[in-house]
mmCIF file of C-alpha atoms in Angstrom:
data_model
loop_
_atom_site.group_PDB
_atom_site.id
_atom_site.type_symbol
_atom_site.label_atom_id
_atom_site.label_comp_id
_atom_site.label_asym_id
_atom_site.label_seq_id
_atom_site.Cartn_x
_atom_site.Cartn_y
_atom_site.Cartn_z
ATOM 1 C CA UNK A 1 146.984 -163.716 -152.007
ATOM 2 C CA UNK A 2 143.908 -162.112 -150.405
ATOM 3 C CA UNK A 3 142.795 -158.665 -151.644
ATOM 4 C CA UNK A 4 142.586 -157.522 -148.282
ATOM 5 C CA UNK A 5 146.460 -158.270 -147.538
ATOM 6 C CA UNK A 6 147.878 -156.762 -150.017
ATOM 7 C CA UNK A 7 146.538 -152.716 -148.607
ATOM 8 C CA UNK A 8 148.161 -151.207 -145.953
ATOM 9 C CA UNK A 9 146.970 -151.680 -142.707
ATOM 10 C CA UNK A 10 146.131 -148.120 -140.357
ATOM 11 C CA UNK A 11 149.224 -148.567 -138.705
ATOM 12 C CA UNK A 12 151.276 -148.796 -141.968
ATOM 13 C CA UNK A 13 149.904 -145.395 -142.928
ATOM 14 C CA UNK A 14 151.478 -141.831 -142.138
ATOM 15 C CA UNK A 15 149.588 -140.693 -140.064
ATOM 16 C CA UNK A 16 147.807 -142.753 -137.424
ATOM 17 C CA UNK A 17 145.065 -141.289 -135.157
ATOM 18 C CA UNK A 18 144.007 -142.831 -131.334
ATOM 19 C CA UNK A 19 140.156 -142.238 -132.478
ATOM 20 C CA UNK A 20 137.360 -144.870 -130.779
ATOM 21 C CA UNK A 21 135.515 -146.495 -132.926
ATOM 22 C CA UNK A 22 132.305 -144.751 -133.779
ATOM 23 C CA UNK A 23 129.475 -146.849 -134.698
ATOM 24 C CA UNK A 24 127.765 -146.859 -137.982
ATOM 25 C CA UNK A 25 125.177 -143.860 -138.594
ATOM 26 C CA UNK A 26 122.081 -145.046 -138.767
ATOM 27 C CA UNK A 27 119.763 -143.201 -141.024
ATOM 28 C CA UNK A 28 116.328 -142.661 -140.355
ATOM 29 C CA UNK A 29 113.738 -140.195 -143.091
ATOM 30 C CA UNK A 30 114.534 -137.147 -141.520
ATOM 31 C CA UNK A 31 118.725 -137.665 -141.642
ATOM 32 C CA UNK A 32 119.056 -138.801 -145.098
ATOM 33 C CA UNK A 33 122.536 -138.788 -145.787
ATOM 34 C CA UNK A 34 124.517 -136.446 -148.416
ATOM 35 C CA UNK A 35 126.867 -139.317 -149.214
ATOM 36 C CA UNK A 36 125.706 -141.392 -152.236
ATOM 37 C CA UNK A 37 127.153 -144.726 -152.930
ATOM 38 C CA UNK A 38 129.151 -144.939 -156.240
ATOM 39 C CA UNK A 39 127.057 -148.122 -158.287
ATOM 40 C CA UNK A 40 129.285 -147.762 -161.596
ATOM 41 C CA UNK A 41 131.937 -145.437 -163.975
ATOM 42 C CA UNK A 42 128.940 -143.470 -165.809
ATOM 43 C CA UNK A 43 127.115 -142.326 -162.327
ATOM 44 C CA UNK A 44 130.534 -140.806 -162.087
ATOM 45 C CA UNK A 45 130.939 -139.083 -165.561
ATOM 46 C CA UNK A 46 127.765 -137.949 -165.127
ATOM 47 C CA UNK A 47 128.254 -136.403 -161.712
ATOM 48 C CA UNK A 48 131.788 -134.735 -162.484
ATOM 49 C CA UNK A 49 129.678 -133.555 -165.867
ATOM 50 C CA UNK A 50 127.092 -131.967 -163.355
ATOM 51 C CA UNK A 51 128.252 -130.618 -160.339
ATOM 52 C CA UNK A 52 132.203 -128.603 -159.981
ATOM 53 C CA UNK A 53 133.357 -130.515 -157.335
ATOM 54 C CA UNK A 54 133.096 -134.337 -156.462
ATOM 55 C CA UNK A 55 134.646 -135.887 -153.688
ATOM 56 C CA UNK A 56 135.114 -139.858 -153.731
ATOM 57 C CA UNK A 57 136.416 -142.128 -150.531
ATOM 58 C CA UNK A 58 137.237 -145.406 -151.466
ATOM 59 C CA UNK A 59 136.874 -147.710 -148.838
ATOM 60 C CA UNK A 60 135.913 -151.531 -148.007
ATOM 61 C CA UNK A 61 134.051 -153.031 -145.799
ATOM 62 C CA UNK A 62 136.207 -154.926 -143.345
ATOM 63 C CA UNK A 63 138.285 -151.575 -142.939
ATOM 64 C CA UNK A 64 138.016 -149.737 -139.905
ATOM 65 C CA UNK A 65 139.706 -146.420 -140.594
ATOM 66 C CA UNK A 66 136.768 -146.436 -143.389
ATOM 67 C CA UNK A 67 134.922 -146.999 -140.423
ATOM 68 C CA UNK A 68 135.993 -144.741 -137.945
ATOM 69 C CA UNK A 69 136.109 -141.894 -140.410
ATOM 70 C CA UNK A 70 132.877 -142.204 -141.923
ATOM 71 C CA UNK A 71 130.830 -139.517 -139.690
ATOM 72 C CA UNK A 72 133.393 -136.990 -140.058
ATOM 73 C CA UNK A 73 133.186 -137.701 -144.405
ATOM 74 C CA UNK A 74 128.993 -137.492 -144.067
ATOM 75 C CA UNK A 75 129.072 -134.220 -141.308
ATOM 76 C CA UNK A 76 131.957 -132.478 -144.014
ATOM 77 C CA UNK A 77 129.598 -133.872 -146.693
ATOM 78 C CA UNK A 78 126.461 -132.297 -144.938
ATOM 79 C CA UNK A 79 128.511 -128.658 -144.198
ATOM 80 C CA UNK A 80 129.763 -128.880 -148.217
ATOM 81 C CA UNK A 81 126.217 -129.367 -149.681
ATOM 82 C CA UNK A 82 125.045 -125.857 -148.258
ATOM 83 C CA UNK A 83 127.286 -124.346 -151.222
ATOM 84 C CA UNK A 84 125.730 -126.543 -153.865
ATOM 85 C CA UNK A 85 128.815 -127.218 -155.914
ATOM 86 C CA UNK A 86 130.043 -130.480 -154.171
ATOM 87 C CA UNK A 87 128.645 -134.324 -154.523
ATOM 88 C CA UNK A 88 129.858 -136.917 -151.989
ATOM 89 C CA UNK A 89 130.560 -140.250 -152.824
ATOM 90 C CA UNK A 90 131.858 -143.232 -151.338
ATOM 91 C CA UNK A 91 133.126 -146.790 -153.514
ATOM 92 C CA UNK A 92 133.211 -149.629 -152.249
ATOM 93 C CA UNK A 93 136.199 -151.146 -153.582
ATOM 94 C CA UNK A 94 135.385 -155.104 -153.061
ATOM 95 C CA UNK A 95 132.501 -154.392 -155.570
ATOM 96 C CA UNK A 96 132.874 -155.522 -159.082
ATOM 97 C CA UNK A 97 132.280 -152.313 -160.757
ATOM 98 C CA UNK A 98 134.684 -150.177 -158.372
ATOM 99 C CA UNK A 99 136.429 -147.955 -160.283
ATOM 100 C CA UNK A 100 139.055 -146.378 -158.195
ATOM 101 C CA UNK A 101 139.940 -150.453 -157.417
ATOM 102 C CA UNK A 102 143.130 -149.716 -159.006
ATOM 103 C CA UNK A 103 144.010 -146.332 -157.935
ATOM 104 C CA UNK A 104 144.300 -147.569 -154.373
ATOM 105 C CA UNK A 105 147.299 -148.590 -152.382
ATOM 106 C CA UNK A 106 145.610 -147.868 -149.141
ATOM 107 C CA UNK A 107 141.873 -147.351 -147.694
ATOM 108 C CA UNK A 108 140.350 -144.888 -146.949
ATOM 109 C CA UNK A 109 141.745 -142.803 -150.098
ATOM 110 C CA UNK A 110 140.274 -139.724 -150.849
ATOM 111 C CA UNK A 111 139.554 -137.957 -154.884
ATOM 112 C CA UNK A 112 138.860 -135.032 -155.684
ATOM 113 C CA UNK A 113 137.451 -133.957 -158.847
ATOM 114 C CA UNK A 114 137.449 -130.695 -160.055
ATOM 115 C CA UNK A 115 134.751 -128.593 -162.938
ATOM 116 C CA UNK A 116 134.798 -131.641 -164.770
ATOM 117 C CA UNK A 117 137.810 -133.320 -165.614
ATOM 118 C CA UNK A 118 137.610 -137.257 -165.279
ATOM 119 C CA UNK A 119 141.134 -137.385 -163.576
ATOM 120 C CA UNK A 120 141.038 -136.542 -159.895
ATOM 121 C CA UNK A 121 142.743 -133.132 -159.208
ATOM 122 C CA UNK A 122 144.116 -134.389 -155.263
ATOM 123 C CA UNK A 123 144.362 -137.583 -153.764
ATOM 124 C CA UNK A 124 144.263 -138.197 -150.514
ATOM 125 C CA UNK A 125 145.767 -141.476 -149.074
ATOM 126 C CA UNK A 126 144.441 -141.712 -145.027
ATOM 127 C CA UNK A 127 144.672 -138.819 -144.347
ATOM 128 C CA UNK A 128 141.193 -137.411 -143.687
ATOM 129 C CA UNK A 129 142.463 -134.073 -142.326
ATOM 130 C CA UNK A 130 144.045 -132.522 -145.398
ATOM 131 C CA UNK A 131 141.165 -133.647 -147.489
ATOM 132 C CA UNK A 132 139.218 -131.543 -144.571
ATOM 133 C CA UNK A 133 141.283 -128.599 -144.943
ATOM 134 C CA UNK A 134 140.852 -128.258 -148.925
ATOM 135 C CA UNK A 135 136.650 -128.565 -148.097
ATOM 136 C CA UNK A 136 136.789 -126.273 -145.751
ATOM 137 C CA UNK A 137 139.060 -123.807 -147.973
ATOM 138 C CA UNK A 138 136.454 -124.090 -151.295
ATOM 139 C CA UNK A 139 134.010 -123.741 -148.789
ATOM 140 C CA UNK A 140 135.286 -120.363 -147.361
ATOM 141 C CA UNK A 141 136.197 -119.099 -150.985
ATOM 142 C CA UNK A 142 132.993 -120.145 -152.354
ATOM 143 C CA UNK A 143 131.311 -118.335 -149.682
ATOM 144 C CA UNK A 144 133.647 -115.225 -149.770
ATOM 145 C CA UNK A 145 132.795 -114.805 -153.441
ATOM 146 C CA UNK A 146 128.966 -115.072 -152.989
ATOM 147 C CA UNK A 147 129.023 -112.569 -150.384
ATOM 148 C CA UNK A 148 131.337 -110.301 -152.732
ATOM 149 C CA UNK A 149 128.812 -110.768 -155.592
ATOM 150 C CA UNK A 150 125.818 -109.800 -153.381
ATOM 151 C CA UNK A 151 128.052 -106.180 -151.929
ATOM 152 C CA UNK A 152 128.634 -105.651 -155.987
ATOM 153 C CA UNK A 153 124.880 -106.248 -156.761
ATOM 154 C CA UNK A 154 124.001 -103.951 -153.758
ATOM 155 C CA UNK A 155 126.032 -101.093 -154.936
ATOM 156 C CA UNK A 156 124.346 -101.439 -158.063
ATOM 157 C CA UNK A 157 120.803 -101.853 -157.032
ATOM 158 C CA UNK A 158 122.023 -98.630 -155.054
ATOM 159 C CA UNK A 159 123.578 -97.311 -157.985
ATOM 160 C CA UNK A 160 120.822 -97.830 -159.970
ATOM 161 C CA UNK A 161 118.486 -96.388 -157.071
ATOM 162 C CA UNK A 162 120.288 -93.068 -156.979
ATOM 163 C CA UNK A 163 120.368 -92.634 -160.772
ATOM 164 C CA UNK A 164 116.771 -93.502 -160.814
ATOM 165 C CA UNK A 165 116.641 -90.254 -158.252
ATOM 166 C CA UNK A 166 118.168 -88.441 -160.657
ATOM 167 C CA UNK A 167 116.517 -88.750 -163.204
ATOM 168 C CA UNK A 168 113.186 -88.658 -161.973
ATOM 169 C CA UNK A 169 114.041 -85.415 -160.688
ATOM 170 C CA UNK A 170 115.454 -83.769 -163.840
ATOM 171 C CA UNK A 171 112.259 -85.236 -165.093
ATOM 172 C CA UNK A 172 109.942 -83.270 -162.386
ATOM 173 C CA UNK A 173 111.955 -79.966 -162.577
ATOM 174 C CA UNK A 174 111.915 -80.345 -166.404
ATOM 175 C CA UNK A 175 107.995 -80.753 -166.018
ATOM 176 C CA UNK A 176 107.988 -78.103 -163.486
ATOM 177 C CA UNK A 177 110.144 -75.574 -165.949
ATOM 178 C CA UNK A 178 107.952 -76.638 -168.961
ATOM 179 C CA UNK A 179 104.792 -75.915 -166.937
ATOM 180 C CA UNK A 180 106.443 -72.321 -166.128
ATOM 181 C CA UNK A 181 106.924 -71.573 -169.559
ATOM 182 C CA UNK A 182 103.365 -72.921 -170.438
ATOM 183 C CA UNK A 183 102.333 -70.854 -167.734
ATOM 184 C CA UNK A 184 103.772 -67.933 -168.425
ATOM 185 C CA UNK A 185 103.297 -68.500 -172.608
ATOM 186 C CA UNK A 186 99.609 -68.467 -171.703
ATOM 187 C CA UNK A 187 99.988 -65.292 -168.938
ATOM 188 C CA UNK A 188 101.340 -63.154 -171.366
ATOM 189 C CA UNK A 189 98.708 -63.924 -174.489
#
């Protein structure tokens, strides 16, 4: 039995999408693509070691969901790379050193790996949109929380402005009182 009969086939899968077939990106210098291809395990470790979140869709070659879906995969991958704490992958899973080979029953199949565990956190079987949806969540949190952090560190550069006030001006009208009193020391002698 082939390796290529024993997946499902698009129709077998939940969900099934009336989507034309978009041809392959081509990438020229200035549209280098955020999605890396997966060579081996330890370009993996080291990756889930290095960045929070890593996003892997197996896929193959002569399948053409994988084919279909791959612009939306690189345009989320380009829109998830602003935040810095994603890495796009894809594996090929006809190659010998695939290693989500075996943790497929279906292609495209989504993993996600979170702050660095080596066992995906969500897998996503076909079904592009949910994996979509949880992107586009971490994407809105992370950005919620950086713009959070930079209100907290403006209310403390402001906080730090105004007690700088203060202080410089208990400084002047403590210079201003101990000139008086010099003043008036040297006045009265």
């Amino acid at each position: 039995m082939s390796r290529q009969s024993s997946y499902k086939t698009w129709g077998q899968m939940e969900r099934v999408e009336s989507q034309s077939l978009a041809p392959k990106r081509s990438k020229s210098q200035n549209n280098i693509s955020c999605v890396a291809e997966l060579k081996n395990i330890n370009q993996l470790k080291l990756a889930i070691k290095s960045t929070r979140i890593i996003v892997v869709k197996a896929e193959a070659d002569w399948c053409e969901p994988c084919r279909v879906l791959r612009p939306r995969y690189e345009e989320l991958a380009e829109k998830a790379q602003q935040t810095t704490q994603f890495a796009f992958f894809t594996d090929d899973i006809d190659q010998p050193d695939s290693h989500h080979v075996s943790k497929v029953t279906a292609v495209p199949t989504f993993f996600v790996y979170i702050d660095g565990n080596i066992e995906p956190k969500k897998i996503f079987t076909g079904d592009f949109e949910q994996l979509e949806t949880l992107i586009n969540n971490i994407i809105e949190r992370i950005e919620q929380d950086k713009a959070n952090e930079s209100d907290e560190t403006q209310e403390q550069s402001e906080q730090t402005v105004s007690n700088d006030r203060v202080s410089n001006n208990m400084v002047s009208n403590n210079m201003v009182s101990n000139n008086m009193v010099s003043n008036n020391m040297v006045s009265n002698n």
